[in-house]
């Protein structure tokens, strides 16, 4: 259920940014999010190949990149830009029209996405802790 919520919010943001002409917001969000994905997939590959040390190193790298890109860079770059610079990119007449509603919706979706990323840190850290304690880590622990 939690993963579906994440996917729903992400898709809503991408569709909303495309429909409202704010494709840069959606593209930048996808760019920020996709930085950690290859490391997660390589970690899973190492897990299937039973390469324990490589799996652990790759997962720790994934967690670090996940934290930096999704928890630090997302609010520092994307959310800051949409919250404080979006109103500067349009005229006051445009701002008082439909753009202000787009601003509220875009920022609500971005903040929800950021909150979900912060929430996802807990299971990621739990996997690292279990691995450090030499407990068996199943492939579905995080989902």
mmCIF file with all atom_site columns, C-alpha atoms in Angstrom:
data_model
loop_
_atom_site.group_PDB
_atom_site.id
_atom_site.type_symbol
_atom_site.label_atom_id
_atom_site.label_alt_id
_atom_site.label_comp_id
_atom_site.label_asym_id
_atom_site.label_entity_id
_atom_site.label_seq_id
_atom_site.pdbx_PDB_ins_code
_atom_site.Cartn_x
_atom_site.Cartn_y
_atom_site.Cartn_z
_atom_site.occupancy
_atom_site.B_iso_or_equiv
_atom_site.pdbx_formal_charge
_atom_site.auth_seq_id
_atom_site.auth_comp_id
_atom_site.auth_asym_id
_atom_site.auth_atom_id
_atom_site.pdbx_PDB_model_num
ATOM 1   C CA . UNK A 1 1   ? 0.000  0.000   0.000   1.00 0.00 ? 1   UNK A CA 1
ATOM 2   C CA . UNK A 1 2   ? 2.755  2.477   0.916   1.00 0.00 ? 2   UNK A CA 1
ATOM 3   C CA . UNK A 1 3   ? 4.605  1.856   -2.316  1.00 0.00 ? 3   UNK A CA 1
ATOM 4   C CA . UNK A 1 4   ? 1.395  2.383   -4.280  1.00 0.00 ? 4   UNK A CA 1
ATOM 5   C CA . UNK A 1 5   ? 0.937  5.734   -2.540  1.00 0.00 ? 5   UNK A CA 1
ATOM 6   C CA . UNK A 1 6   ? 4.419  6.726   -3.615  1.00 0.00 ? 6   UNK A CA 1
ATOM 7   C CA . UNK A 1 7   ? 3.735  5.704   -7.205  1.00 0.00 ? 7   UNK A CA 1
ATOM 8   C CA . UNK A 1 8   ? 0.360  7.492   -7.230  1.00 0.00 ? 8   UNK A CA 1
ATOM 9   C CA . UNK A 1 9   ? 1.861  10.758  -5.956  1.00 0.00 ? 9   UNK A CA 1
ATOM 10  C CA . UNK A 1 10  ? 4.767  10.530  -8.409  1.00 0.00 ? 10  UNK A CA 1
ATOM 11  C CA . UNK A 1 11  ? 2.482  9.858   -11.368 1.00 0.00 ? 11  UNK A CA 1
ATOM 12  C CA . UNK A 1 12  ? 0.109  12.609  -10.261 1.00 0.00 ? 12  UNK A CA 1
ATOM 13  C CA . UNK A 1 13  ? 3.006  15.068  -10.153 1.00 0.00 ? 13  UNK A CA 1
ATOM 14  C CA . UNK A 1 14  ? 4.288  14.070  -13.598 1.00 0.00 ? 14  UNK A CA 1
ATOM 15  C CA . UNK A 1 15  ? 0.835  14.167  -15.181 1.00 0.00 ? 15  UNK A CA 1
ATOM 16  C CA . UNK A 1 16  ? -0.013 17.433  -13.414 1.00 0.00 ? 16  UNK A CA 1
ATOM 17  C CA . UNK A 1 17  ? 3.236  19.100  -14.472 1.00 0.00 ? 17  UNK A CA 1
ATOM 18  C CA . UNK A 1 18  ? 2.693  17.993  -18.076 1.00 0.00 ? 18  UNK A CA 1
ATOM 19  C CA . UNK A 1 19  ? -0.972 19.041  -18.158 1.00 0.00 ? 19  UNK A CA 1
ATOM 20  C CA . UNK A 1 20  ? -0.237 22.467  -16.695 1.00 0.00 ? 20  UNK A CA 1
ATOM 21  C CA . UNK A 1 21  ? 2.828  23.192  -18.820 1.00 0.00 ? 21  UNK A CA 1
ATOM 22  C CA . UNK A 1 22  ? 5.299  22.813  -15.947 1.00 0.00 ? 22  UNK A CA 1
ATOM 23  C CA . UNK A 1 23  ? 7.164  19.937  -17.546 1.00 0.00 ? 23  UNK A CA 1
ATOM 24  C CA . UNK A 1 24  ? 10.477 21.154  -16.135 1.00 0.00 ? 24  UNK A CA 1
ATOM 25  C CA . UNK A 1 25  ? 9.237  20.368  -12.624 1.00 0.00 ? 25  UNK A CA 1
ATOM 26  C CA . UNK A 1 26  ? 8.338  16.806  -13.601 1.00 0.00 ? 26  UNK A CA 1
ATOM 27  C CA . UNK A 1 27  ? 11.538 16.224  -15.552 1.00 0.00 ? 27  UNK A CA 1
ATOM 28  C CA . UNK A 1 28  ? 13.731 17.634  -12.797 1.00 0.00 ? 28  UNK A CA 1
ATOM 29  C CA . UNK A 1 29  ? 11.933 15.524  -10.197 1.00 0.00 ? 29  UNK A CA 1
ATOM 30  C CA . UNK A 1 30  ? 12.451 12.383  -12.293 1.00 0.00 ? 30  UNK A CA 1
ATOM 31  C CA . UNK A 1 31  ? 16.115 13.289  -12.775 1.00 0.00 ? 31  UNK A CA 1
ATOM 32  C CA . UNK A 1 32  ? 16.647 13.729  -9.032  1.00 0.00 ? 32  UNK A CA 1
ATOM 33  C CA . UNK A 1 33  ? 14.824 10.486  -8.241  1.00 0.00 ? 33  UNK A CA 1
ATOM 34  C CA . UNK A 1 34  ? 16.580 8.266   -10.764 1.00 0.00 ? 34  UNK A CA 1
ATOM 35  C CA . UNK A 1 35  ? 20.062 8.862   -9.355  1.00 0.00 ? 35  UNK A CA 1
ATOM 36  C CA . UNK A 1 36  ? 19.799 6.110   -6.751  1.00 0.00 ? 36  UNK A CA 1
ATOM 37  C CA . UNK A 1 37  ? 17.881 3.503   -8.777  1.00 0.00 ? 37  UNK A CA 1
ATOM 38  C CA . UNK A 1 38  ? 20.857 1.904   -10.615 1.00 0.00 ? 38  UNK A CA 1
ATOM 39  C CA . UNK A 1 39  ? 22.627 1.307   -7.300  1.00 0.00 ? 39  UNK A CA 1
ATOM 40  C CA . UNK A 1 40  ? 19.549 -0.403  -5.874  1.00 0.00 ? 40  UNK A CA 1
ATOM 41  C CA . UNK A 1 41  ? 19.278 -2.664  -8.911  1.00 0.00 ? 41  UNK A CA 1
ATOM 42  C CA . UNK A 1 42  ? 22.992 -3.508  -8.773  1.00 0.00 ? 42  UNK A CA 1
ATOM 43  C CA . UNK A 1 43  ? 22.596 -4.310  -5.079  1.00 0.00 ? 43  UNK A CA 1
ATOM 44  C CA . UNK A 1 44  ? 19.728 -6.666  -5.903  1.00 0.00 ? 44  UNK A CA 1
ATOM 45  C CA . UNK A 1 45  ? 21.820 -8.264  -8.641  1.00 0.00 ? 45  UNK A CA 1
ATOM 46  C CA . UNK A 1 46  ? 24.670 -8.803  -6.165  1.00 0.00 ? 46  UNK A CA 1
ATOM 47  C CA . UNK A 1 47  ? 22.164 -10.288 -3.734  1.00 0.00 ? 47  UNK A CA 1
ATOM 48  C CA . UNK A 1 48  ? 20.899 -12.785 -6.333  1.00 0.00 ? 48  UNK A CA 1
ATOM 49  C CA . UNK A 1 49  ? 24.510 -13.656 -7.221  1.00 0.00 ? 49  UNK A CA 1
ATOM 50  C CA . UNK A 1 50  ? 25.166 -14.196 -3.495  1.00 0.00 ? 50  UNK A CA 1
ATOM 51  C CA . UNK A 1 51  ? 27.922 -11.575 -3.459  1.00 0.00 ? 51  UNK A CA 1
ATOM 52  C CA . UNK A 1 52  ? 27.418 -10.497 0.145   1.00 0.00 ? 52  UNK A CA 1
ATOM 53  C CA . UNK A 1 53  ? 30.107 -7.822  0.402   1.00 0.00 ? 53  UNK A CA 1
ATOM 54  C CA . UNK A 1 54  ? 29.193 -6.233  -2.942  1.00 0.00 ? 54  UNK A CA 1
ATOM 55  C CA . UNK A 1 55  ? 25.509 -6.308  -1.984  1.00 0.00 ? 55  UNK A CA 1
ATOM 56  C CA . UNK A 1 56  ? 26.201 -4.471  1.264   1.00 0.00 ? 56  UNK A CA 1
ATOM 57  C CA . UNK A 1 57  ? 28.489 -1.870  -0.295  1.00 0.00 ? 57  UNK A CA 1
ATOM 58  C CA . UNK A 1 58  ? 26.087 -1.203  -3.149  1.00 0.00 ? 58  UNK A CA 1
ATOM 59  C CA . UNK A 1 59  ? 23.108 -0.939  -0.816  1.00 0.00 ? 59  UNK A CA 1
ATOM 60  C CA . UNK A 1 60  ? 24.941 1.508   1.458   1.00 0.00 ? 60  UNK A CA 1
ATOM 61  C CA . UNK A 1 61  ? 25.861 3.564   -1.616  1.00 0.00 ? 61  UNK A CA 1
ATOM 62  C CA . UNK A 1 62  ? 22.214 3.404   -2.704  1.00 0.00 ? 62  UNK A CA 1
ATOM 63  C CA . UNK A 1 63  ? 21.092 4.619   0.728   1.00 0.00 ? 63  UNK A CA 1
ATOM 64  C CA . UNK A 1 64  ? 23.581 7.507   0.667   1.00 0.00 ? 64  UNK A CA 1
ATOM 65  C CA . UNK A 1 65  ? 22.573 8.610   -2.838  1.00 0.00 ? 65  UNK A CA 1
ATOM 66  C CA . UNK A 1 66  ? 18.887 8.146   -1.944  1.00 0.00 ? 66  UNK A CA 1
ATOM 67  C CA . UNK A 1 67  ? 19.318 10.399  1.092   1.00 0.00 ? 67  UNK A CA 1
ATOM 68  C CA . UNK A 1 68  ? 21.273 13.093  -0.734  1.00 0.00 ? 68  UNK A CA 1
ATOM 69  C CA . UNK A 1 69  ? 19.149 13.166  -3.879  1.00 0.00 ? 69  UNK A CA 1
ATOM 70  C CA . UNK A 1 70  ? 15.657 12.622  -2.497  1.00 0.00 ? 70  UNK A CA 1
ATOM 71  C CA . UNK A 1 71  ? 15.816 14.052  1.007   1.00 0.00 ? 71  UNK A CA 1
ATOM 72  C CA . UNK A 1 72  ? 18.352 16.864  0.562   1.00 0.00 ? 72  UNK A CA 1
ATOM 73  C CA . UNK A 1 73  ? 18.411 17.914  -3.106  1.00 0.00 ? 73  UNK A CA 1
ATOM 74  C CA . UNK A 1 74  ? 14.651 17.595  -3.729  1.00 0.00 ? 74  UNK A CA 1
ATOM 75  C CA . UNK A 1 75  ? 13.697 20.243  -1.137  1.00 0.00 ? 75  UNK A CA 1
ATOM 76  C CA . UNK A 1 76  ? 16.855 22.320  -1.606  1.00 0.00 ? 76  UNK A CA 1
ATOM 77  C CA . UNK A 1 77  ? 16.498 22.644  -5.367  1.00 0.00 ? 77  UNK A CA 1
ATOM 78  C CA . UNK A 1 78  ? 13.135 21.555  -6.753  1.00 0.00 ? 78  UNK A CA 1
ATOM 79  C CA . UNK A 1 79  ? 10.768 22.505  -3.918  1.00 0.00 ? 79  UNK A CA 1
ATOM 80  C CA . UNK A 1 80  ? 12.627 25.741  -3.162  1.00 0.00 ? 80  UNK A CA 1
ATOM 81  C CA . UNK A 1 81  ? 12.445 26.681  -6.826  1.00 0.00 ? 81  UNK A CA 1
ATOM 82  C CA . UNK A 1 82  ? 8.737  25.978  -7.166  1.00 0.00 ? 82  UNK A CA 1
ATOM 83  C CA . UNK A 1 83  ? 7.838  27.624  -3.872  1.00 0.00 ? 83  UNK A CA 1
ATOM 84  C CA . UNK A 1 84  ? 9.857  30.817  -4.164  1.00 0.00 ? 84  UNK A CA 1
ATOM 85  C CA . UNK A 1 85  ? 10.750 31.304  -7.830  1.00 0.00 ? 85  UNK A CA 1
ATOM 86  C CA . UNK A 1 86  ? 7.620  30.180  -9.681  1.00 0.00 ? 86  UNK A CA 1
ATOM 87  C CA . UNK A 1 87  ? 5.780  33.406  -8.892  1.00 0.00 ? 87  UNK A CA 1
ATOM 88  C CA . UNK A 1 88  ? 8.690  35.415  -10.324 1.00 0.00 ? 88  UNK A CA 1
ATOM 89  C CA . UNK A 1 89  ? 8.397  33.650  -13.691 1.00 0.00 ? 89  UNK A CA 1
ATOM 90  C CA . UNK A 1 90  ? 4.898  34.942  -14.466 1.00 0.00 ? 90  UNK A CA 1
ATOM 91  C CA . UNK A 1 91  ? 3.151  38.279  -14.580 1.00 0.00 ? 91  UNK A CA 1
ATOM 92  C CA . UNK A 1 92  ? 0.965  39.379  -11.649 1.00 0.00 ? 92  UNK A CA 1
ATOM 93  C CA . UNK A 1 93  ? -2.119 38.886  -13.836 1.00 0.00 ? 93  UNK A CA 1
ATOM 94  C CA . UNK A 1 94  ? -1.138 35.290  -14.632 1.00 0.00 ? 94  UNK A CA 1
ATOM 95  C CA . UNK A 1 95  ? -0.308 34.676  -10.988 1.00 0.00 ? 95  UNK A CA 1
ATOM 96  C CA . UNK A 1 96  ? -3.738 35.803  -9.782  1.00 0.00 ? 96  UNK A CA 1
ATOM 97  C CA . UNK A 1 97  ? -5.376 33.498  -12.347 1.00 0.00 ? 97  UNK A CA 1
ATOM 98  C CA . UNK A 1 98  ? -4.839 29.780  -12.768 1.00 0.00 ? 98  UNK A CA 1
ATOM 99  C CA . UNK A 1 99  ? -1.125 29.804  -11.958 1.00 0.00 ? 99  UNK A CA 1
ATOM 100 C CA . UNK A 1 100 ? -1.689 30.215  -8.226  1.00 0.00 ? 100 UNK A CA 1
ATOM 101 C CA . UNK A 1 101 ? -3.787 27.023  -8.152  1.00 0.00 ? 101 UNK A CA 1
ATOM 102 C CA . UNK A 1 102 ? -1.079 25.232  -10.097 1.00 0.00 ? 102 UNK A CA 1
ATOM 103 C CA . UNK A 1 103 ? 1.450  26.517  -7.561  1.00 0.00 ? 103 UNK A CA 1
ATOM 104 C CA . UNK A 1 104 ? -0.556 25.111  -4.627  1.00 0.00 ? 104 UNK A CA 1
ATOM 105 C CA . UNK A 1 105 ? -1.125 21.744  -6.292  1.00 0.00 ? 105 UNK A CA 1
ATOM 106 C CA . UNK A 1 106 ? 2.449  21.354  -7.528  1.00 0.00 ? 106 UNK A CA 1
ATOM 107 C CA . UNK A 1 107 ? 3.913  22.192  -4.137  1.00 0.00 ? 107 UNK A CA 1
ATOM 108 C CA . UNK A 1 108 ? 1.442  19.948  -2.303  1.00 0.00 ? 108 UNK A CA 1
ATOM 109 C CA . UNK A 1 109 ? 2.448  17.030  -4.526  1.00 0.00 ? 109 UNK A CA 1
ATOM 110 C CA . UNK A 1 110 ? 6.164  17.785  -4.146  1.00 0.00 ? 110 UNK A CA 1
ATOM 111 C CA . UNK A 1 111 ? 5.879  18.045  -0.364  1.00 0.00 ? 111 UNK A CA 1
ATOM 112 C CA . UNK A 1 112 ? 3.911  14.783  -0.223  1.00 0.00 ? 112 UNK A CA 1
ATOM 113 C CA . UNK A 1 113 ? 6.565  13.111  -2.343  1.00 0.00 ? 113 UNK A CA 1
ATOM 114 C CA . UNK A 1 114 ? 9.322  14.464  -0.107  1.00 0.00 ? 114 UNK A CA 1
ATOM 115 C CA . UNK A 1 115 ? 7.488  13.227  3.016   1.00 0.00 ? 115 UNK A CA 1
ATOM 116 C CA . UNK A 1 116 ? 7.167  9.771   1.469   1.00 0.00 ? 116 UNK A CA 1
ATOM 117 C CA . UNK A 1 117 ? 10.903 9.769   0.724   1.00 0.00 ? 117 UNK A CA 1
ATOM 118 C CA . UNK A 1 118 ? 11.654 10.666  4.329   1.00 0.00 ? 118 UNK A CA 1
ATOM 119 C CA . UNK A 1 119 ? 9.346  7.855   5.415   1.00 0.00 ? 119 UNK A CA 1
ATOM 120 C CA . UNK A 1 120 ? 11.142 5.384   3.093   1.00 0.00 ? 120 UNK A CA 1
ATOM 121 C CA . UNK A 1 121 ? 14.424 6.103   4.881   1.00 0.00 ? 121 UNK A CA 1
ATOM 122 C CA . UNK A 1 122 ? 13.259 4.053   7.865   1.00 0.00 ? 122 UNK A CA 1
ATOM 123 C CA . UNK A 1 123 ? 13.024 0.699   6.055   1.00 0.00 ? 123 UNK A CA 1
ATOM 124 C CA . UNK A 1 124 ? 16.245 1.455   4.175   1.00 0.00 ? 124 UNK A CA 1
ATOM 125 C CA . UNK A 1 125 ? 18.100 2.076   7.432   1.00 0.00 ? 125 UNK A CA 1
ATOM 126 C CA . UNK A 1 126 ? 16.467 -1.029  8.904   1.00 0.00 ? 126 UNK A CA 1
ATOM 127 C CA . UNK A 1 127 ? 17.889 -3.160  6.065   1.00 0.00 ? 127 UNK A CA 1
ATOM 128 C CA . UNK A 1 128 ? 21.348 -1.690  6.661   1.00 0.00 ? 128 UNK A CA 1
ATOM 129 C CA . UNK A 1 129 ? 21.068 -2.345  10.407  1.00 0.00 ? 129 UNK A CA 1
ATOM 130 C CA . UNK A 1 130 ? 19.987 -5.958  9.846   1.00 0.00 ? 130 UNK A CA 1
ATOM 131 C CA . UNK A 1 131 ? 22.808 -6.478  7.405   1.00 0.00 ? 131 UNK A CA 1
ATOM 132 C CA . UNK A 1 132 ? 25.335 -4.965  9.838   1.00 0.00 ? 132 UNK A CA 1
ATOM 133 C CA . UNK A 1 133 ? 24.027 -7.255  12.588  1.00 0.00 ? 133 UNK A CA 1
ATOM 134 C CA . UNK A 1 134 ? 24.604 -10.175 10.195  1.00 0.00 ? 134 UNK A CA 1
ATOM 135 C CA . UNK A 1 135 ? 20.940 -11.111 10.240  1.00 0.00 ? 135 UNK A CA 1
ATOM 136 C CA . UNK A 1 136 ? 19.409 -12.552 7.109   1.00 0.00 ? 136 UNK A CA 1
ATOM 137 C CA . UNK A 1 137 ? 17.977 -9.832  4.907   1.00 0.00 ? 137 UNK A CA 1
ATOM 138 C CA . UNK A 1 138 ? 15.200 -10.992 2.626   1.00 0.00 ? 138 UNK A CA 1
ATOM 139 C CA . UNK A 1 139 ? 14.647 -9.389  -0.730  1.00 0.00 ? 139 UNK A CA 1
ATOM 140 C CA . UNK A 1 140 ? 11.179 -8.140  0.259   1.00 0.00 ? 140 UNK A CA 1
ATOM 141 C CA . UNK A 1 141 ? 12.144 -6.508  3.575   1.00 0.00 ? 141 UNK A CA 1
ATOM 142 C CA . UNK A 1 142 ? 11.856 -2.999  2.186   1.00 0.00 ? 142 UNK A CA 1
ATOM 143 C CA . UNK A 1 143 ? 8.510  -3.373  0.393   1.00 0.00 ? 143 UNK A CA 1
#
